[in-house]
Tab-separated table of C-alpha atoms in Angstrom:
chain	number	residue	atom	x	y	z
A	1443	MET	CA	0.000	0.000	0.000
A	1444	LYS	CA	1.231	3.463	-0.855
A	1445	ILE	CA	1.999	5.640	2.171
A	1446	SER	CA	-0.132	8.422	0.693
A	1447	THR	CA	-3.084	5.978	0.500
A	1448	MET	CA	-2.671	5.208	4.205
A	1449	LYS	CA	-2.702	8.906	4.937
A	1450	GLU	CA	-6.020	9.280	3.068
A	1451	LEU	CA	-7.624	6.193	4.646
A	1452	LEU	CA	-6.686	7.268	8.174
A	1453	GLY	CA	-7.344	10.967	7.667
A	1454	ALA	CA	-3.834	11.388	9.001
A	1455	GLU	CA	-1.607	14.424	9.236
A	1456	VAL	CA	1.988	14.082	8.051
A	1457	LEU	CA	4.516	15.381	10.581
A	1458	CYS	CA	7.780	14.668	8.774
A	1459	CYS	CA	9.323	13.273	5.583
A	1460	GLU	CA	6.346	14.307	3.451
A	1461	GLU	CA	8.536	13.836	0.364
A	1462	LYS	CA	8.436	10.073	0.987
A	1463	LEU	CA	4.653	9.708	0.720
A	1464	GLY	CA	5.127	7.977	-2.632
A	1465	GLY	CA	6.832	5.011	-0.916
A	1466	HIS	CA	5.146	1.682	-0.246
A	1467	VAL	CA	4.601	-0.464	2.837
A	1468	TYR	CA	4.114	-4.207	2.505
A	1469	SER	CA	3.076	-5.148	6.022
A	1470	ALA	CA	1.952	-3.548	9.248
A	1471	CYS	CA	2.217	-3.897	12.979
A	1472	GLY	CA	-0.094	-2.346	15.602
A	1473	CYS	CA	1.606	-2.487	18.977
A	1474	ASP	CA	2.668	-0.557	22.070
A	1475	LEU	CA	5.272	-3.103	23.145
A	1476	MET	CA	8.495	-2.419	21.291
A	1477	SER	CA	10.069	-5.796	22.117
A	1478	ASP	CA	7.114	-7.509	20.450
A	1479	VAL	CA	7.656	-5.314	17.399
A	1480	LEU	CA	11.342	-6.314	17.425
A	1481	ALA	CA	10.508	-10.028	17.598
A	1482	TYR	CA	9.538	-10.395	13.946
A	1483	VAL	CA	11.257	-8.711	11.035
A	1484	LYS	CA	9.049	-6.748	8.727
A	1485	ASP	CA	10.557	-5.243	5.643
A	1486	GLN	CA	9.203	-1.869	4.529
A	1487	ALA	CA	6.456	-1.947	7.117
A	1488	VAL	CA	4.359	0.600	8.981
A	1489	LEU	CA	4.194	0.715	12.774
A	1490	LEU	CA	0.937	1.929	14.313
A	1491	THR	CA	1.257	2.762	17.996
A	1492	GLY	CA	-0.101	4.754	20.904
A	1493	LEU	CA	3.293	4.830	22.595
A	1494	VAL	CA	5.176	8.113	22.245
A	1495	ASN	CA	8.892	8.147	23.074
A	1496	SER	CA	12.250	8.102	21.288
A	1497	GLN	CA	12.461	4.306	21.476
A	1498	VAL	CA	9.511	4.008	19.093
A	1499	ILE	CA	11.570	5.779	16.432
A	1500	ARG	CA	14.728	3.757	17.206
A	1501	THR	CA	12.727	0.509	17.036
A	1502	ALA	CA	11.504	1.488	13.574
A	1503	VAL	CA	15.074	2.399	12.557
A	1504	MET	CA	16.378	-1.004	13.703
A	1505	MET	CA	13.618	-2.790	11.792
A	1506	ASP	CA	14.105	-0.734	8.605
A	1507	MET	CA	10.466	0.369	8.803
A	1508	ASN	CA	9.574	3.350	6.670
A	1509	CYS	CA	6.465	4.790	8.352
A	1510	ILE	CA	5.075	5.310	11.873
A	1511	VAL	CA	1.475	6.287	12.611
A	1512	PHE	CA	0.685	7.665	16.070
A	1513	VAL	CA	-2.930	6.990	16.990
A	1514	ARG	CA	-5.413	8.914	19.156
A	1515	SER	CA	-3.930	12.239	17.955
A	1516	LYS	CA	-0.728	11.701	19.929
A	1517	LEU	CA	2.075	14.067	19.048
A	1518	PRO	CA	5.773	13.152	18.974
A	1519	THR	CA	8.381	15.600	20.280
A	1520	GLU	CA	10.617	17.617	17.945
A	1521	GLU	CA	13.541	15.443	19.091
A	1522	MET	CA	11.664	12.336	17.919
A	1523	LEU	CA	10.871	13.932	14.556
A	1524	GLU	CA	14.549	14.792	14.120
A	1525	LEU	CA	15.505	11.146	14.742
A	1526	ALA	CA	12.912	10.084	12.164
A	1527	ARG	CA	14.181	12.610	9.598
A	1528	GLU	CA	17.726	11.263	9.956
A	1529	SER	CA	16.469	7.855	8.857
A	1530	GLY	CA	13.858	9.024	6.354
A	1531	ILE	CA	10.889	7.604	8.268
A	1532	VAL	CA	7.483	9.168	7.498
A	1533	ILE	CA	5.664	10.152	10.705
A	1534	MET	CA	1.902	10.705	10.737
A	1535	ASN	CA	-0.782	11.002	13.349
A	1536	THR	CA	-4.465	10.184	13.212
A	1537	ASP	CA	-7.375	10.776	15.583
A	1538	LYS	CA	-8.401	7.110	15.152
A	1539	ARG	CA	-7.806	4.526	17.882
A	1540	LEU	CA	-5.258	1.761	17.348
A	1541	TYR	CA	-7.868	-0.965	16.763
A	1542	ASP	CA	-9.823	1.142	14.287
A	1543	ALA	CA	-6.736	2.377	12.420
A	1544	CYS	CA	-5.434	-1.200	12.017
A	1545	GLY	CA	-8.887	-2.411	10.942
A	1546	ILE	CA	-9.171	0.248	8.254
A	1547	LEU	CA	-5.767	-0.603	6.761
A	1548	TYR	CA	-6.366	-4.359	6.999
A	1549	SER	CA	-9.754	-4.203	5.315
A	1550	ASN	CA	-8.189	-2.174	2.518
A	1551	GLY	CA	-5.686	-4.902	1.771
A	1552	LEU	CA	-2.709	-4.214	4.014
A	1553	VAL	CA	-2.292	-7.491	5.859
A	1554	GLY	CA	-0.077	-8.125	8.880
A	1555	ASN	CA	3.303	-9.763	8.910
A	1556	ARG	CA	3.311	-13.549	8.745
A	1557	VAL	CA	4.909	-15.049	11.809
A	1558	LYS	CA	7.837	-17.152	10.710
B	1451	MET	CA	36.086	-6.574	2.085
B	1452	MET	CA	38.584	-5.889	4.833
B	1453	ASP	CA	41.904	-7.355	5.867
B	1454	GLU	CA	41.911	-6.614	9.566
B	1455	LYS	CA	39.448	-6.779	12.383
B	1456	LEU	CA	37.618	-3.484	12.950
B	1457	THR	CA	36.458	-2.681	16.464
B	1458	PHE	CA	34.004	-0.073	17.737
B	1459	HIS	CA	33.659	0.824	21.431
B	1460	PHE	CA	30.678	2.471	23.097
B	1461	ASP	CA	29.786	3.602	26.606
B	1462	VAL	CA	26.109	3.023	27.302
B	1463	ASP	CA	24.714	5.699	29.621
B	1464	GLY	CA	22.515	4.088	32.250
B	1465	LYS	CA	20.850	7.243	33.487
B	1466	ASP	CA	18.961	8.271	30.410
B	1467	PHE	CA	16.338	5.972	28.899
B	1468	THR	CA	15.694	8.478	26.093
B	1469	SER	CA	19.197	8.112	24.702
B	1470	ALA	CA	19.268	4.293	24.985
B	1471	GLY	CA	19.857	2.817	21.560
B	1472	GLN	CA	22.234	5.508	20.312
B	1473	ALA	CA	25.134	3.051	20.103
B	1474	SER	CA	23.031	0.622	18.067
B	1475	VAL	CA	22.029	3.353	15.632
B	1476	GLN	CA	25.728	4.241	15.230
B	1477	VAL	CA	26.682	0.585	14.673
B	1478	LYS	CA	24.011	0.326	12.003
B	1479	LYS	CA	25.544	3.340	10.218
B	1480	ASN	CA	29.088	1.970	10.521
B	1481	LEU	CA	28.128	-1.453	9.176
B	1482	ARG	CA	26.288	0.131	6.266
B	1483	GLN	CA	29.434	2.081	5.364
B	1484	LEU	CA	31.375	-1.181	5.386
B	1485	GLY	CA	28.984	-2.624	2.807
B	1486	ILE	CA	27.625	-5.411	5.046
B	1487	PRO	CA	24.369	-6.953	3.658
B	1488	THR	CA	21.158	-5.288	4.942
B	1489	GLU	CA	19.737	-8.472	6.486
B	1490	ILE	CA	22.921	-9.019	8.544
B	1491	ILE	CA	22.974	-5.378	9.669
B	1492	ARG	CA	19.370	-5.626	10.799
B	1493	ARG	CA	20.038	-8.751	12.883
B	1494	VAL	CA	23.121	-7.207	14.516
B	1495	SER	CA	21.454	-3.898	15.287
B	1496	ILE	CA	18.253	-5.399	16.722
B	1497	ALA	CA	20.232	-7.771	18.978
B	1498	MET	CA	22.493	-4.966	20.142
B	1499	TYR	CA	19.567	-2.582	20.655
B	1500	GLU	CA	17.787	-5.065	22.937
B	1501	GLY	CA	21.055	-5.547	24.823
B	1502	GLU	CA	21.549	-1.813	25.165
B	1503	ILE	CA	18.010	-1.357	26.491
B	1504	ASN	CA	18.623	-4.188	28.974
B	1505	MET	CA	21.810	-2.541	30.243
B	1506	VAL	CA	19.963	0.743	30.777
B	1507	ILE	CA	16.906	-0.851	32.419
B	1508	HIS	CA	18.637	-3.352	34.672
B	1509	ALA	CA	22.309	-2.496	35.086
B	1510	GLY	CA	22.714	1.274	35.110
B	1511	GLY	CA	24.559	1.203	31.791
B	1512	GLY	CA	27.719	-0.527	30.644
B	1513	LYS	CA	30.091	-1.006	27.745
B	1514	ALA	CA	29.499	-2.322	24.247
B	1515	THR	CA	32.160	-3.512	21.828
B	1516	VAL	CA	31.464	-4.510	18.259
B	1517	SER	CA	34.142	-6.232	16.166
B	1518	VAL	CA	33.884	-6.969	12.485
B	1519	ASP	CA	36.018	-9.288	10.388
B	1520	GLU	CA	35.425	-11.138	7.145
B	1521	GLU	CA	33.674	-14.050	8.819
B	1522	CYS	CA	31.463	-12.554	11.486
B	1523	ILE	CA	30.335	-9.633	13.602
B	1524	GLU	CA	30.819	-10.003	17.340
B	1525	ILE	CA	28.957	-7.924	19.915
B	1526	VAL	CA	30.190	-7.921	23.517
B	1527	LEU	CA	28.054	-6.233	26.178
B	1528	GLU	CA	29.452	-5.845	29.686
B	1529	ASP	CA	27.927	-4.299	32.773
B	1530	ASN	CA	28.472	-4.123	36.535
B	1531	GLY	CA	24.785	-4.519	37.317
B	1532	PRO	CA	23.009	-6.910	39.680
B	1533	GLY	CA	23.607	-9.985	37.495
B	1534	ILE	CA	21.036	-12.556	36.358
B	1535	LYS	CA	19.917	-15.025	39.043
B	1536	ASN	CA	18.512	-17.699	36.771
B	1537	ILE	CA	19.616	-17.484	33.137
B	1538	ASP	CA	17.290	-20.281	31.912
B	1539	GLN	CA	14.329	-18.440	33.383
B	1540	ALA	CA	15.495	-15.103	31.931
B	1541	MET	CA	15.666	-16.715	28.479
B	1542	GLN	CA	11.977	-17.646	28.538
B	1543	GLU	CA	9.745	-15.402	26.422
B	1544	GLY	CA	7.552	-13.324	28.694
B	1545	PHE	CA	9.691	-13.576	31.836
B	1546	SER	CA	10.681	-10.137	33.083
B	1547	THR	CA	11.785	-8.406	36.252
B	1548	ALA	CA	11.274	-4.923	34.796
B	1549	THR	CA	9.209	-2.349	36.659
B	1550	ASP	CA	5.833	-0.980	35.584
B	1551	THR	CA	7.578	2.278	34.672
B	1552	ILE	CA	9.722	0.446	32.134
B	1553	ARG	CA	6.647	-1.397	30.803
B	1554	SER	CA	4.877	1.924	30.295
B	1555	LEU	CA	7.821	2.924	28.093
B	1556	GLY	CA	7.241	-0.073	25.793
B	1557	PHE	CA	9.825	-2.511	27.126
B	1558	GLY	CA	10.044	-5.107	29.892
B	1559	ALA	CA	7.791	-7.598	28.084
B	1560	GLY	CA	10.283	-10.401	28.637
B	1561	MET	CA	11.335	-10.514	24.991
B	1562	GLY	CA	14.765	-8.865	25.180
B	1563	LEU	CA	17.055	-11.863	25.738
B	1564	PRO	CA	14.926	-14.219	23.557
B	1565	ASN	CA	15.053	-11.643	20.740
B	1566	MET	CA	18.840	-11.357	21.105
B	1567	LYS	CA	19.121	-15.132	20.728
B	1568	ARG	CA	16.643	-15.158	17.833
B	1569	TYR	CA	18.723	-12.772	15.734
B	1570	THR	CA	22.223	-14.080	16.428
B	1571	ASP	CA	24.055	-17.286	15.491
B	1572	VAL	CA	25.849	-17.593	18.839
B	1573	MET	CA	24.906	-16.090	22.177
B	1574	ASP	CA	26.692	-16.769	25.470
B	1575	ILE	CA	25.737	-15.215	28.803
B	1576	TYR	CA	28.174	-15.004	31.713
B	1577	SER	CA	26.601	-13.565	34.819
B	1578	GLU	CA	27.340	-13.404	38.502
B	1579	VAL	CA	24.841	-12.036	40.995
B	1580	GLY	CA	26.125	-8.815	42.534
B	1581	VAL	CA	29.043	-8.581	40.094
B	1582	GLY	CA	27.667	-8.087	36.600
B	1583	THR	CA	26.821	-9.625	33.265
B	1584	LYS	CA	28.729	-10.201	30.055
B	1585	ILE	CA	26.952	-11.219	26.887
B	1586	VAL	CA	28.800	-12.304	23.758
B	1587	MET	CA	26.824	-12.537	20.515
B	1588	LYS	CA	27.990	-13.453	17.028
B	1589	VAL	CA	26.340	-13.047	13.673
B	1590	ASN	CA	27.997	-14.860	10.776
B	1591	ILE	CA	28.477	-12.836	7.631
B	1592	ARG	CA	28.770	-15.962	5.506
């Protein structure tokens, strides 16, 4: 799914790396536990989360994820956005809840990562 | 690729949870510059990141050393923390001694050590209660 399509579906606001909206994600993960995110590799994936701290960005960097969506209108700090810019990760936020945001993306064809 | 062993040293600050992971981000950059395959870099950096977080959460920081040669990448993490009482138990997914504060930050789910083992080819833990912990991990390049 194109990142710009996700933005439209979630009614999301882009907070950094807008120039990368043309990129694609191939799987998704909705989670507030970073160690669970780190347990299974997802290439070019989006992370949807309600957790807001620098470790969310670093987790995405480690996993080579290319987009993070903060749910329930949560706002990252400028320091977090700077970390994301360094790695070219698109950051968005949406007023939707985690369950709803995941459901919308899933029902539009973005399936989760298969557990190996 | 390279004739000699390259070594990178890092001090992991135990006081600041926000900065935890900085060394792993730097290692990722260094390995990329060396032309190491993406999949290998990802495994090394995830394993080291979990280790770094562990050192900050449990041990008040420590030291990380990453060595690269033609055959493999070795990560050595050393701390002077409380040590691990029961390593078999600590290796079980879901077992954690982390506080609720750490859980509210997204860690302490009992996946750190299992994830480190999952992403590396060799992982050895040496730990003594009251003295500290040393973890040696290796990821084969070929």
